Amino acid sequence: MRRLAVLVCFGIATAATLRAEFAGVIRIAGNPELTERVAHWSEVFQRQHPGVRVETHLTGSDTGMAALYTGRADVALLGRSPTLIEIQAFEWIFRYKPTQVEVLTGSLDRPGRSPALVVFVHRDNPLRSLTLAQLEAVFGTEHRLGPRNIRTWGELGLTGEWANQAIRLYAPDAMSGTGRFFRQVALGDSRMMNWEPLREFTDSEDGATPHNAGKQILAALAGDRYGIAVAHLGLANDHVRPLALAADAGASPVSATRDTLVSRTYPLTRTVIACCNRPPGAALDPVVREFLRFVLSDQGQQEEADGYLPLSAQDAAKQLSQLR
Amino acid sequence: MQNLGFVFSSSRTCRATAAFFALAATLALASGEGGDARAEVAFVDSLPPYVPAGKVSGTIRLWGHGSPKHDFMGRLVTAWIRGFAMYQPDVKFENHMYGTASAIGALYMGAGDIAILGEEISPAAATAFQREKHYAPSSVQIATGSRDVNFFDYAHMIFVHRDNPLPGLTLAQLDGIFGAEHRRGPRNLRTWGDVGLTGEWANRRIQPYGWQVDVDFALFFREAVLENSHRWNTDLKEYVHIRRPDGTQYDHGQQILDALARDPAGIAISNVRYANALVRALPLARAAGEPFVAPTPANLISQAYPLVRIIPAFFDQPPGQPVDPKVREFLRYLLSREGQQALVRDSDYLPLGADVIRRQLEKLP
């Protein structure tokens, strides 16, 4: 009888401890494009852990970081990497850097949802692929990956009427999140682009069609045979064709597809990042840890209608190992 | 005249040099500093004193200029708080000055009441505030950036090699030289002939030197000169601080002027603290036809020098609402005789000029 009583007490104590461990509020800030996803995660997570309440305040990646470093949020979900200034803002307060966990792959073709960047040419252009060195040489000025800049279609191997034509460029504003990503990944973090033949595009302010810079870019390319553009898939236009990208001259060119994004073999894939506050040597807050573990689990990584893609099993495992 | 950059020093004892440059002033260049800067700031003793517009109370959470390694404004902020307490003893302060990078975020997240930045607000911070609050942040200027003191928002100065005969430049010419979009003029300026030099200079290509273009110093130049274009001249050589083998820092501004000393065709953005005998600072004009203005303390305080920098204090004032009374009174104190005297005594900033102060006070009715 006494043993039973002890067992029952132990059982109650354990259950109480478990419930107490996962009781509390987790506050999530960040990119509003993740609203549906976060709502779904919260619903399932709160069902699994009834003692937990999820509060969300999704107004932007930038405002999300501010919520994190002012202690108003436990997790900031960003559709792009935190900037150096954002990391500094956090670090000068806490004296250590924010913890970054990759939680999703950006979409293949959804404007505003961290879509992979894709390089397009006019449909009349015979070119089918580029190496990363050629991409840098075309859009940049510092030719860090190759011996010189590329300014004409002939320098990319085209002949006949194409050979002497100057290449014209269409790309997102160099200072936008997308533009910064392009410069970081394709131009070795250069601050310079081949300005003269480049037209940059920003999302329209009117709000009628948010995140429409890509659409504007491809509309411009449709009217320019000698153009090359950086945009993303999902912007229907018969006059343009996406290029595959090869890591170098010896490698096979890779097209942007769901699978090449998830496997990260497509080089211009974007990532959704969760930033949180973990002092070095200390454990992450248990509720935050369990929430991120859930996000990285099969259930959390399940594909939904919002277009964000999962991490590969290996990448999810690697991120999980950060959370022990 | 050619060695303005060389002669400017922060020594306070060169009265002979001051006399010489008083003479130089008659040649249409502003008088050299060389001498006692205290004369230029003595006017603060005649500024209107602080008179409380009512008794206020509460806690002011201060965010802004500071860092884990350096105590930039600590002494000054302490002096301000102590001085203010004599008039408004019921106002308490919390010091959260962890750096400019977090200050505006603290405002729009409701974690701070006043953000005293170490420099002008960055476009990214202003955008984020607007996104969160749906209106712009409010601000008043509270100090003039120093002439040449590190960490005290020093003025941007334009240097050429001492062999270069150029008398001065307008902002439009600077835009044409350092930018690639020439928002202020009809075309890019790429040779010294494009800015009016002749003879052996006419066809020499201009080699610009500056700070890495996406860091704070360059963001100011972008706004002040390039009309916020991000298209910099691709010939620009960019510099960042580097660490020497002995552990000391080789400042970007120093590297820039050391490089310019070796390049007669060069033009550089830097500051006189880094100058050497082979370079000289140019006086600047806002527009063609206006006199060139040199970066003396007087011209910084009056804001006649086009690349003067200022220190702003930001606060959150929803449209149609009055400024929070305790915030209003503290800012009025900073803009008073007592506040500006503390600034001169306990920091290396320059005070604001009297008419600048009058304009700021109008924002705090």
XYZ file of C-alpha atoms in Angstrom:
689
model
C 0.000 0.000 0.000
C 2.765 2.339 0.956
C 4.694 1.475 -2.189
C 1.625 2.258 -4.242
C 1.219 5.565 -2.448
C 4.850 6.390 -3.078
C 4.507 5.476 -6.742
C 1.375 7.582 -7.108
C 3.034 10.540 -5.430
C 6.074 10.105 -7.609
C 3.841 9.931 -10.670
C 1.989 13.092 -9.712
C 5.233 14.877 -8.892
C 6.747 13.931 -12.252
C 3.652 14.980 -14.159
C 3.579 18.225 -12.212
C 7.261 18.794 -12.920
C 6.754 18.103 -16.616
C 3.807 20.446 -16.752
C 5.650 23.050 -14.694
C 8.674 22.718 -16.992
C 6.509 23.491 -19.996
C 4.391 26.172 -18.533
C 4.823 29.775 -19.416
C 4.619 32.154 -22.286
C 6.713 32.102 -25.406
C 6.711 35.361 -27.366
C 7.434 35.166 -31.070
C 8.236 38.205 -33.191
C 9.442 38.578 -36.784
C 8.367 38.418 -40.412
C 4.569 38.632 -40.935
C 4.811 36.328 -43.976
C 5.190 33.554 -41.414
C 1.861 34.359 -39.711
C -0.039 31.292 -40.943
C 2.877 29.003 -40.268
C 3.376 30.340 -36.753
C -0.366 30.100 -36.059
C -0.313 26.437 -37.060
C 2.822 25.692 -35.051
C 1.331 27.448 -32.009
C -1.917 25.550 -32.259
C -0.223 22.151 -32.312
C 2.409 23.079 -29.734
C -0.132 24.454 -27.259
C -2.199 21.313 -27.677
C 0.851 19.233 -26.815
C 1.800 21.507 -23.926
C -1.366 22.936 -22.368
C 0.632 24.919 -19.829
C 2.218 27.002 -22.580
C 0.797 30.117 -24.185
C 2.224 31.411 -27.463
C 2.066 35.158 -28.103
C 2.939 36.525 -31.505
C 3.805 39.974 -32.789
C 4.898 39.648 -36.383
C 5.619 43.055 -37.901
C 8.960 42.541 -39.623
C 12.342 40.837 -39.514
C 13.906 44.112 -38.387
C 11.345 44.875 -35.692
C 11.539 41.213 -34.674
C 15.232 41.573 -33.846
C 14.478 44.712 -31.828
C 11.846 42.782 -29.877
C 14.467 40.132 -29.138
C 17.193 42.465 -27.920
C 14.817 44.569 -25.828
C 13.534 41.432 -24.150
C 10.037 41.729 -25.625
C 10.328 38.485 -27.562
C 11.884 35.102 -26.933
C 12.232 34.162 -30.598
C 12.629 36.389 -33.654
C 11.768 34.697 -36.947
C 13.603 36.314 -39.849
C 13.084 35.817 -43.574
C 16.732 36.716 -44.128
C 19.955 36.650 -42.081
C 20.271 39.211 -39.312
C 22.347 42.206 -40.401
C 25.693 43.036 -38.783
C 24.099 46.066 -37.110
C 21.298 43.930 -35.659
C 23.824 41.470 -34.272
C 25.853 44.340 -32.846
C 22.755 45.880 -31.251
C 22.142 42.569 -29.458
C 25.793 41.919 -28.624
C 26.490 45.319 -27.093
C 23.563 44.777 -24.713
C 24.208 41.186 -23.716
C 27.961 40.817 -24.431
C 27.359 37.701 -26.522
C 25.843 37.166 -29.933
C 22.279 35.968 -30.548
C 21.843 32.255 -31.203
C 20.742 31.573 -34.779
C 18.838 28.418 -35.703
C 17.767 27.699 -39.278
C 14.153 26.583 -39.200
C 12.832 26.538 -42.766
C 14.002 26.719 -46.347
C 12.736 29.748 -48.247
C 10.005 29.200 -50.822
C 10.522 28.259 -54.441
C 8.231 30.842 -55.909
C 6.266 32.946 -53.401
C 6.900 36.698 -53.425
C 7.867 37.912 -49.976
C 8.435 34.385 -48.612
C 12.195 34.243 -48.988
C 12.002 32.851 -52.530
C 15.209 31.505 -54.061
C 16.794 33.975 -56.438
C 16.704 32.908 -60.068
C 18.558 34.422 -63.011
C 16.514 34.926 -66.181
C 17.250 35.789 -69.785
C 14.923 36.756 -72.623
C 13.360 33.716 -74.337
C 15.255 34.548 -77.556
C 18.572 34.241 -75.747
C 20.258 30.864 -76.427
C 22.061 30.833 -73.056
C 20.949 28.028 -70.725
C 23.213 28.301 -67.693
C 25.887 30.342 -65.950
C 28.679 29.548 -63.547
C 28.778 31.503 -60.293
C 31.984 33.164 -61.474
C 30.217 34.357 -64.626
C 27.263 35.610 -62.587
C 29.602 37.668 -60.422
C 31.524 38.954 -63.433
C 28.299 40.088 -65.115
C 26.632 41.840 -62.150
C 29.682 42.935 -60.189
C 32.669 45.171 -60.692
C 35.309 43.504 -58.578
C 35.614 40.152 -60.399
C 36.635 38.323 -57.259
C 35.838 34.880 -58.676
C 37.363 35.383 -62.105
C 39.998 37.344 -63.992
C 37.805 40.125 -65.372
C 34.359 41.679 -65.616
C 31.946 40.421 -68.280
C 30.110 43.140 -70.177
C 29.007 41.651 -73.529
C 27.098 38.519 -74.490
C 30.099 37.446 -76.587
C 32.152 37.125 -73.395
C 29.599 34.539 -72.256
C 30.165 32.542 -75.449
C 27.302 33.827 -77.565
C 27.988 34.447 -81.243
C 26.451 36.122 -84.263
C 24.265 39.129 -83.499
C 24.729 38.590 -79.748
C 28.514 38.730 -79.682
C 29.011 42.480 -79.400
C 25.824 43.386 -77.585
C 26.256 44.927 -74.163
C 24.497 43.022 -71.393
C 21.741 44.997 -69.655
C 20.903 44.176 -66.040
C 17.663 44.094 -64.032
C 17.778 43.353 -60.299
C 16.208 44.156 -56.921
C 17.371 47.309 -55.115
C 20.886 46.584 -53.901
C 20.052 47.757 -50.364
C 16.870 45.692 -49.946
C 16.934 42.381 -48.058
C 16.884 40.540 -51.381
C 19.535 42.805 -52.876
C 21.758 42.324 -49.835
C 21.372 38.554 -50.076
C 22.316 38.644 -53.767
C 25.408 40.747 -53.082
C 26.432 38.532 -50.180
C 26.046 35.210 -51.937
C 26.672 36.035 -55.601
C 29.039 39.011 -55.358
C 31.168 38.019 -52.372
C 29.541 40.703 -50.209
C 30.617 43.476 -52.564
C 28.913 46.845 -52.108
C 29.440 47.669 -55.744
C 27.452 46.527 -58.740
C 27.807 47.186 -62.437
C 25.700 50.352 -62.043
C 25.707 51.820 -65.504
C 23.656 49.159 -67.357
C 21.743 48.136 -64.197
C 18.130 49.011 -63.438
C 17.135 48.364 -59.843
C 13.582 47.781 -58.683
C 11.816 48.250 -55.359
C 8.454 46.925 -54.188
C 5.687 49.443 -54.972
C 4.519 51.499 -52.018
C 0.843 51.405 -52.905
C 0.296 48.092 -51.152
C -1.997 46.868 -53.927
C 0.507 44.187 -54.867
C 3.041 43.768 -52.080
C 6.457 42.272 -52.876
C 6.125 43.018 -56.582
C 9.676 44.070 -57.439
C 10.278 40.675 -59.061
C 7.260 41.060 -61.297
C 8.416 44.512 -62.402
C 11.876 43.110 -63.114
C 10.618 40.342 -65.377
C 8.215 42.689 -67.154
C 11.217 44.865 -68.002
C 13.259 41.869 -69.177
C 10.375 40.732 -71.384
C 10.918 43.893 -73.424
C 14.721 43.598 -73.650
C 16.387 40.828 -75.682
C 19.794 41.729 -74.381
C 18.814 41.764 -70.768
C 19.545 39.496 -67.821
C 17.540 39.637 -64.623
C 17.550 38.497 -61.004
C 14.072 37.622 -59.765
C 12.346 34.422 -58.688
C 10.084 31.748 -60.116
C 6.323 31.965 -59.940
C 6.049 35.211 -61.902
C 4.296 33.977 -65.041
C 5.814 35.507 -68.171
C 6.268 33.775 -71.530
C 9.011 36.098 -72.661
C 11.653 35.047 -70.192
C 13.456 31.830 -69.281
C 15.258 30.864 -66.067
C 18.914 29.808 -66.153
C 20.522 26.957 -64.255
C 23.551 27.808 -62.124
C 26.783 25.800 -61.891
C 29.187 26.077 -58.975
C 32.069 26.169 -61.470
C 32.910 25.322 -65.070
C 33.284 21.598 -64.318
C 30.054 21.184 -62.330
C 26.583 20.369 -63.658
C 24.262 23.347 -63.767
C 21.476 23.167 -61.193
C 17.975 24.523 -61.750
C 15.871 25.847 -58.911
C 13.385 23.156 -57.930
C 11.799 22.176 -54.652
C 14.375 19.421 -54.196
C 17.476 21.418 -55.123
C 16.391 24.129 -52.706
C 15.882 21.735 -49.819
C 19.159 19.930 -50.517
C 20.886 23.307 -50.878
C 22.495 22.256 -54.146
C 20.875 25.306 -55.730
C 23.251 28.108 -54.677
C 20.810 31.030 -54.320
C 18.499 29.320 -51.824
C 17.302 31.373 -48.858
C 16.679 30.330 -45.287
C 14.303 31.316 -42.509
C 16.204 31.867 -39.270
C 15.053 31.879 -35.672
C 17.132 34.092 -33.376
C 17.011 33.643 -29.642
C 18.880 34.670 -26.531
C 21.079 32.038 -24.938
C 23.950 33.104 -22.671
C 27.092 31.108 -23.447
C 27.400 28.043 -21.277
C 23.788 28.295 -20.136
C 20.819 26.258 -21.288
C 18.223 27.730 -23.579
C 14.937 28.573 -21.861
C 13.110 25.187 -21.724
C 9.924 26.448 -23.383
C 11.903 28.062 -26.213
C 14.004 24.926 -26.606
C 10.961 22.673 -26.808
C 9.241 24.991 -29.251
C 12.265 25.046 -31.573
C 12.625 21.267 -31.240
C 8.999 20.991 -32.278
C 9.561 23.328 -35.238
C 12.479 21.168 -36.375
C 10.562 17.907 -35.901
C 8.849 16.058 -38.752
C 5.569 17.532 -37.612
C 6.869 21.085 -37.533
C 8.612 20.662 -40.873
C 5.506 19.390 -42.662
C 4.932 21.298 -45.863
C 1.947 23.605 -45.905
C 0.139 25.802 -48.374
C 2.252 28.841 -47.489
C 5.085 27.799 -49.803
C 7.922 27.658 -47.293
C 9.937 24.478 -47.695
C 11.315 22.204 -44.988
C 14.935 21.704 -44.066
C 16.454 18.459 -45.256
C 16.571 15.723 -42.620
C 20.325 16.252 -42.203
C 20.016 20.023 -41.881
C 17.196 19.692 -39.347
C 19.307 17.246 -37.352
C 22.265 19.617 -37.439
C 20.099 22.477 -36.163
C 18.594 20.248 -33.467
C 22.039 19.367 -32.198
C 22.522 23.060 -31.405
C 19.588 22.907 -29.050
C 20.767 20.264 -26.629
C 46.811 77.962 -47.863
C 47.734 74.579 -49.209
C 48.436 73.084 -45.827
C 45.176 73.776 -44.015
C 44.802 70.105 -43.200
C 48.315 69.930 -41.822
C 48.066 73.012 -39.661
C 44.746 72.198 -37.979
C 45.662 70.677 -34.651
C 43.903 70.440 -31.348
C 46.754 72.062 -29.499
C 45.485 74.863 -27.314
C 48.735 76.761 -27.038
C 49.537 77.890 -30.572
C 48.561 81.534 -30.289
C 51.108 82.462 -32.947
C 49.505 80.032 -35.319
C 46.106 81.479 -34.463
C 47.341 84.945 -35.347
C 48.728 83.697 -38.638
C 45.452 82.175 -39.560
C 43.491 85.204 -38.520
C 45.487 86.790 -41.328
C 44.698 83.894 -43.627
C 41.015 84.570 -43.077
C 41.284 87.687 -45.209
C 42.079 85.480 -48.188
C 38.519 84.167 -48.285
C 39.233 81.013 -46.352
C 37.838 80.655 -42.894
C 40.262 81.301 -40.062
C 42.339 78.383 -38.913
C 41.647 76.819 -35.576
C 45.182 76.438 -34.283
C 44.401 78.291 -31.090
C 42.058 78.143 -28.144
C 38.751 76.436 -28.976
C 37.296 77.771 -25.710
C 36.728 81.138 -27.379
C 34.425 79.519 -29.896
C 32.298 77.910 -27.189
C 32.242 80.792 -24.688
C 28.827 81.807 -26.062
C 27.186 78.922 -24.150
C 27.451 81.030 -20.978
C 24.997 83.444 -22.582
C 22.431 80.884 -23.726
C 18.991 81.051 -22.129
C 19.062 79.217 -18.800
C 16.782 76.302 -18.049
C 13.450 77.413 -16.631
C 11.137 74.505 -15.796
C 7.791 74.647 -17.594
C 6.045 72.848 -14.777
C 6.970 70.087 -12.346
C 7.378 66.667 -13.884
C 7.914 63.181 -12.507
C 8.407 59.609 -13.607
C 11.258 57.512 -14.953
C 13.157 58.272 -18.120
C 14.781 55.215 -19.718
C 17.790 56.421 -21.682
C 19.179 54.390 -24.571
C 21.916 55.297 -27.032
C 25.564 55.979 -27.646
C 27.772 53.669 -25.607
C 29.643 50.404 -25.959
C 30.939 47.494 -23.895
C 34.505 48.793 -24.247
C 34.232 52.571 -24.142
C 32.275 54.949 -21.958
C 31.579 57.594 -24.581
C 28.989 59.808 -22.934
C 28.896 58.423 -19.409
C 30.447 61.431 -17.740
C 28.221 63.811 -19.675
C 25.010 61.896 -19.041
C 25.834 61.751 -15.324
C 26.374 65.510 -15.303
C 23.098 66.095 -17.123
C 21.140 63.864 -14.768
C 22.668 65.505 -11.701
C 22.065 68.995 -13.033
C 18.494 68.241 -14.087
C 17.721 66.749 -10.674
C 18.277 70.138 -9.089
C 15.263 71.451 -11.005
C 13.198 68.277 -11.371
C 13.961 66.015 -8.405
C 11.014 63.711 -9.068
C 12.384 62.383 -12.348
C 14.384 59.164 -12.096
C 16.641 57.762 -14.804
C 17.522 54.305 -16.034
C 20.673 54.066 -18.086
C 20.456 51.603 -20.991
C 23.067 53.189 -23.227
C 24.282 50.052 -24.960
C 25.037 51.611 -28.316
C 23.342 53.478 -31.127
C 22.401 50.219 -32.889
C 19.772 49.248 -30.284
C 18.503 52.713 -29.360
C 15.749 53.275 -31.918
C 14.564 49.677 -31.528
C 14.171 50.361 -27.812
C 12.005 53.390 -28.630
C 9.608 51.651 -30.960
C 9.366 48.551 -28.758
C 8.431 50.753 -25.805
C 11.562 49.871 -23.849
C 13.018 53.378 -23.933
C 11.870 56.975 -23.628
C 14.805 58.847 -25.138
C 17.387 57.569 -27.622
C 20.536 59.714 -27.671
C 22.306 58.498 -30.799
C 26.020 58.787 -31.498
C 25.231 60.047 -34.994
C 22.342 60.753 -37.347
C 19.645 58.071 -37.469
C 20.258 55.313 -40.014
C 17.689 54.781 -42.804
C 17.179 51.184 -41.607
C 16.332 52.309 -38.064
C 13.926 54.977 -39.300
C 12.218 52.442 -41.593
C 11.822 49.938 -38.769
C 10.309 52.577 -36.459
C 7.853 53.565 -39.189
C 6.933 49.938 -39.837
C 6.189 49.251 -36.181
C 4.484 52.516 -35.244
C 3.108 53.766 -38.608
C 4.571 57.222 -38.047
C 8.076 58.640 -37.980
C 10.135 59.113 -34.808
C 10.611 62.665 -33.478
C 13.945 64.245 -32.640
C 15.835 67.327 -31.603
C 19.508 68.018 -32.134
C 21.370 68.241 -28.835
C 25.027 68.595 -29.803
C 27.305 69.384 -32.711
C 29.720 66.629 -33.647
C 33.335 67.288 -32.751
C 35.894 68.583 -35.149
C 38.365 65.764 -34.725
C 37.739 63.624 -31.664
C 37.266 59.883 -32.032
C 33.880 58.520 -30.916
C 32.482 62.061 -30.856
C 30.891 62.185 -34.276
C 33.684 64.120 -35.986
C 32.976 66.188 -39.085
C 33.643 64.654 -42.461
C 36.460 66.379 -44.276
C 37.562 66.120 -47.872
C 41.273 65.931 -48.580
C 43.405 66.181 -51.660
C 47.144 65.758 -52.099
C 49.043 68.963 -51.307
C 50.166 69.195 -54.943
C 46.540 69.491 -56.052
C 45.647 73.159 -56.670
C 41.858 72.731 -56.212
C 40.508 75.617 -54.081
C 37.356 73.885 -52.844
C 34.360 71.801 -53.902
C 30.580 72.017 -53.902
C 28.326 69.205 -52.715
C 27.263 68.633 -56.315
C 30.885 68.114 -57.327
C 31.451 65.736 -54.394
C 28.386 63.787 -55.500
C 29.720 63.645 -59.054
C 33.103 62.390 -57.819
C 32.168 59.879 -55.136
C 28.888 58.667 -56.566
C 27.810 56.909 -59.738
C 24.343 58.381 -60.024
C 25.080 62.132 -59.936
C 21.725 62.982 -58.374
C 22.938 66.544 -57.816
C 24.250 67.157 -61.331
C 24.185 66.177 -64.974
C 26.991 63.589 -65.025
C 29.665 61.678 -63.175
C 32.980 63.509 -62.605
C 35.890 61.182 -63.285
C 38.909 63.329 -64.224
C 40.374 66.351 -62.495
C 39.557 68.301 -65.658
C 35.871 67.586 -64.922
C 36.180 69.760 -61.786
C 38.006 72.557 -63.565
C 41.691 71.707 -63.263
C 43.824 72.315 -66.311
C 47.244 71.529 -67.722
C 48.767 68.267 -66.521
C 45.764 67.696 -64.225
C 43.076 67.879 -66.866
C 43.161 64.252 -68.000
C 44.240 62.650 -64.714
C 41.656 60.182 -63.474
C 40.376 60.935 -59.969
C 41.115 58.183 -57.435
C 38.618 58.363 -54.565
C 39.340 56.955 -51.083
C 36.733 56.457 -48.364
C 35.191 54.322 -45.689
C 33.557 51.004 -46.510
C 30.325 52.183 -47.997
C 27.815 50.310 -45.892
C 29.086 51.382 -42.452
C 27.779 54.305 -40.420
C 30.339 56.950 -41.495
C 29.601 56.284 -45.142
C 25.842 56.227 -44.557
C 26.098 59.846 -43.373
C 28.022 60.814 -46.497
C 25.470 59.004 -48.633
C 22.660 61.024 -47.130
C 24.479 64.363 -46.979
C 26.172 64.248 -50.373
C 24.762 61.487 -52.590
C 21.122 62.359 -51.772
C 20.803 58.838 -50.421
C 21.947 57.081 -53.561
C 23.745 53.814 -52.825
C 25.572 53.910 -56.141
C 29.127 54.718 -55.245
C 31.926 55.331 -57.769
C 33.234 51.820 -58.463
C 36.779 53.221 -58.513
C 36.419 54.002 -54.805
C 38.969 52.322 -52.558
C 37.174 51.363 -49.330
C 38.777 51.030 -45.921
C 37.831 49.426 -42.623
C 39.677 49.401 -39.297
C 42.333 46.725 -39.225
C 44.315 45.274 -36.405
C 48.090 45.570 -36.620
C 50.293 42.591 -35.592
C 51.053 44.393 -32.321
C 47.336 44.457 -31.471
C 46.753 48.175 -32.024
C 44.074 49.370 -34.407
C 44.930 51.029 -37.704
C 41.932 53.317 -38.147
C 40.227 53.449 -41.528
C 40.566 57.252 -41.606
C 44.304 56.929 -40.993
C 44.769 54.354 -43.722
C 42.883 56.616 -46.076
C 45.095 59.665 -45.582
C 48.260 57.559 -45.557
C 47.181 56.252 -48.967
C 46.318 59.737 -50.223
C 49.796 60.950 -49.251
C 51.163 58.596 -51.892
C 48.607 59.467 -54.600
C 48.561 62.981 -56.106
C 45.484 62.076 -58.147
C 43.549 61.074 -55.053
C 40.667 62.591 -53.109
C 39.630 61.280 -49.719
C 36.896 61.393 -47.115
C 38.484 61.357 -43.675
C 39.174 63.713 -40.767
C 41.976 66.079 -39.805
C 42.968 63.902 -36.837
C 44.577 61.593 -39.388
C 46.215 64.259 -41.550
C 49.841 64.383 -42.573
C 52.090 66.918 -44.303
C 51.292 65.654 -47.784
C 47.531 66.188 -47.685
C 45.269 69.153 -47.135
C 41.593 69.585 -46.273
C 39.330 71.384 -48.746
C 36.784 73.993 -47.794
C 33.336 73.125 -49.135
C 30.271 74.987 -50.401
C 26.683 73.757 -50.376
C 26.086 75.205 -53.863
C 27.986 76.839 -56.695
C 28.437 80.557 -56.162
C 28.492 80.218 -52.353
C 31.762 80.781 -50.503
C 33.831 77.753 -49.571
C 33.631 77.028 -45.841
C 36.377 75.337 -43.816
C 35.605 72.945 -40.931
C 36.531 75.228 -38.041
C 34.700 74.878 -34.715
C 32.813 78.114 -35.422
C 31.662 76.879 -38.827
C 30.639 73.545 -37.333
C 28.655 75.186 -34.556
C 26.893 77.510 -37.000
C 26.403 74.520 -39.332
C 27.784 76.591 -42.192
C 30.209 73.767 -42.980
C 28.227 71.426 -45.236
C 29.455 68.126 -43.757
C 28.934 69.015 -40.119
C 27.519 66.159 -38.069
C 25.040 66.437 -35.249
C 23.901 64.385 -32.268
C 20.148 63.812 -32.159
C 17.923 62.765 -29.300
C 14.949 60.754 -30.539
C 11.636 60.183 -28.810
C 8.254 58.708 -29.627
C 5.554 61.309 -30.127
C 2.382 59.880 -31.680
C 0.865 62.334 -34.173
C -1.504 64.804 -32.556
C -0.204 64.122 -29.059
C 2.024 66.381 -26.947
C 5.523 65.332 -26.046
C 5.673 63.295 -22.826
C 6.229 66.059 -20.206
C 9.249 64.499 -18.469
C 10.892 63.888 -21.849
C 10.104 67.433 -22.905
C 11.642 68.933 -19.782
C 14.803 66.830 -19.930
C 15.381 67.747 -23.580
C 14.726 71.421 -22.797
C 17.362 71.085 -20.094
C 19.888 69.625 -22.568
C 19.205 72.602 -24.844
C 19.631 75.149 -22.055
C 22.693 77.057 -20.915
C 23.295 74.496 -18.159
C 22.912 71.543 -20.487
C 25.249 72.940 -23.110
C 27.797 73.997 -20.475
C 27.879 70.388 -19.240
C 28.363 69.267 -22.832
C 31.395 71.513 -23.236
C 32.824 70.601 -19.847
C 32.147 66.852 -19.765
C 32.425 65.679 -23.342
C 34.305 66.279 -26.555
C 31.225 67.353 -28.498
C 30.778 70.924 -29.601
C 27.711 72.807 -28.392
C 24.809 73.747 -30.649
C 24.690 77.301 -31.949
C 22.160 79.667 -30.392
C 19.842 79.777 -33.410
C 20.025 76.020 -33.839
C 18.939 75.716 -30.201
C 16.050 78.132 -30.787
C 14.825 75.948 -33.688
C 15.047 72.799 -31.569
C 13.136 74.381 -28.694
C 10.284 75.170 -31.081
C 9.782 71.407 -31.408
C 9.235 71.159 -27.646
C 6.373 73.564 -26.894
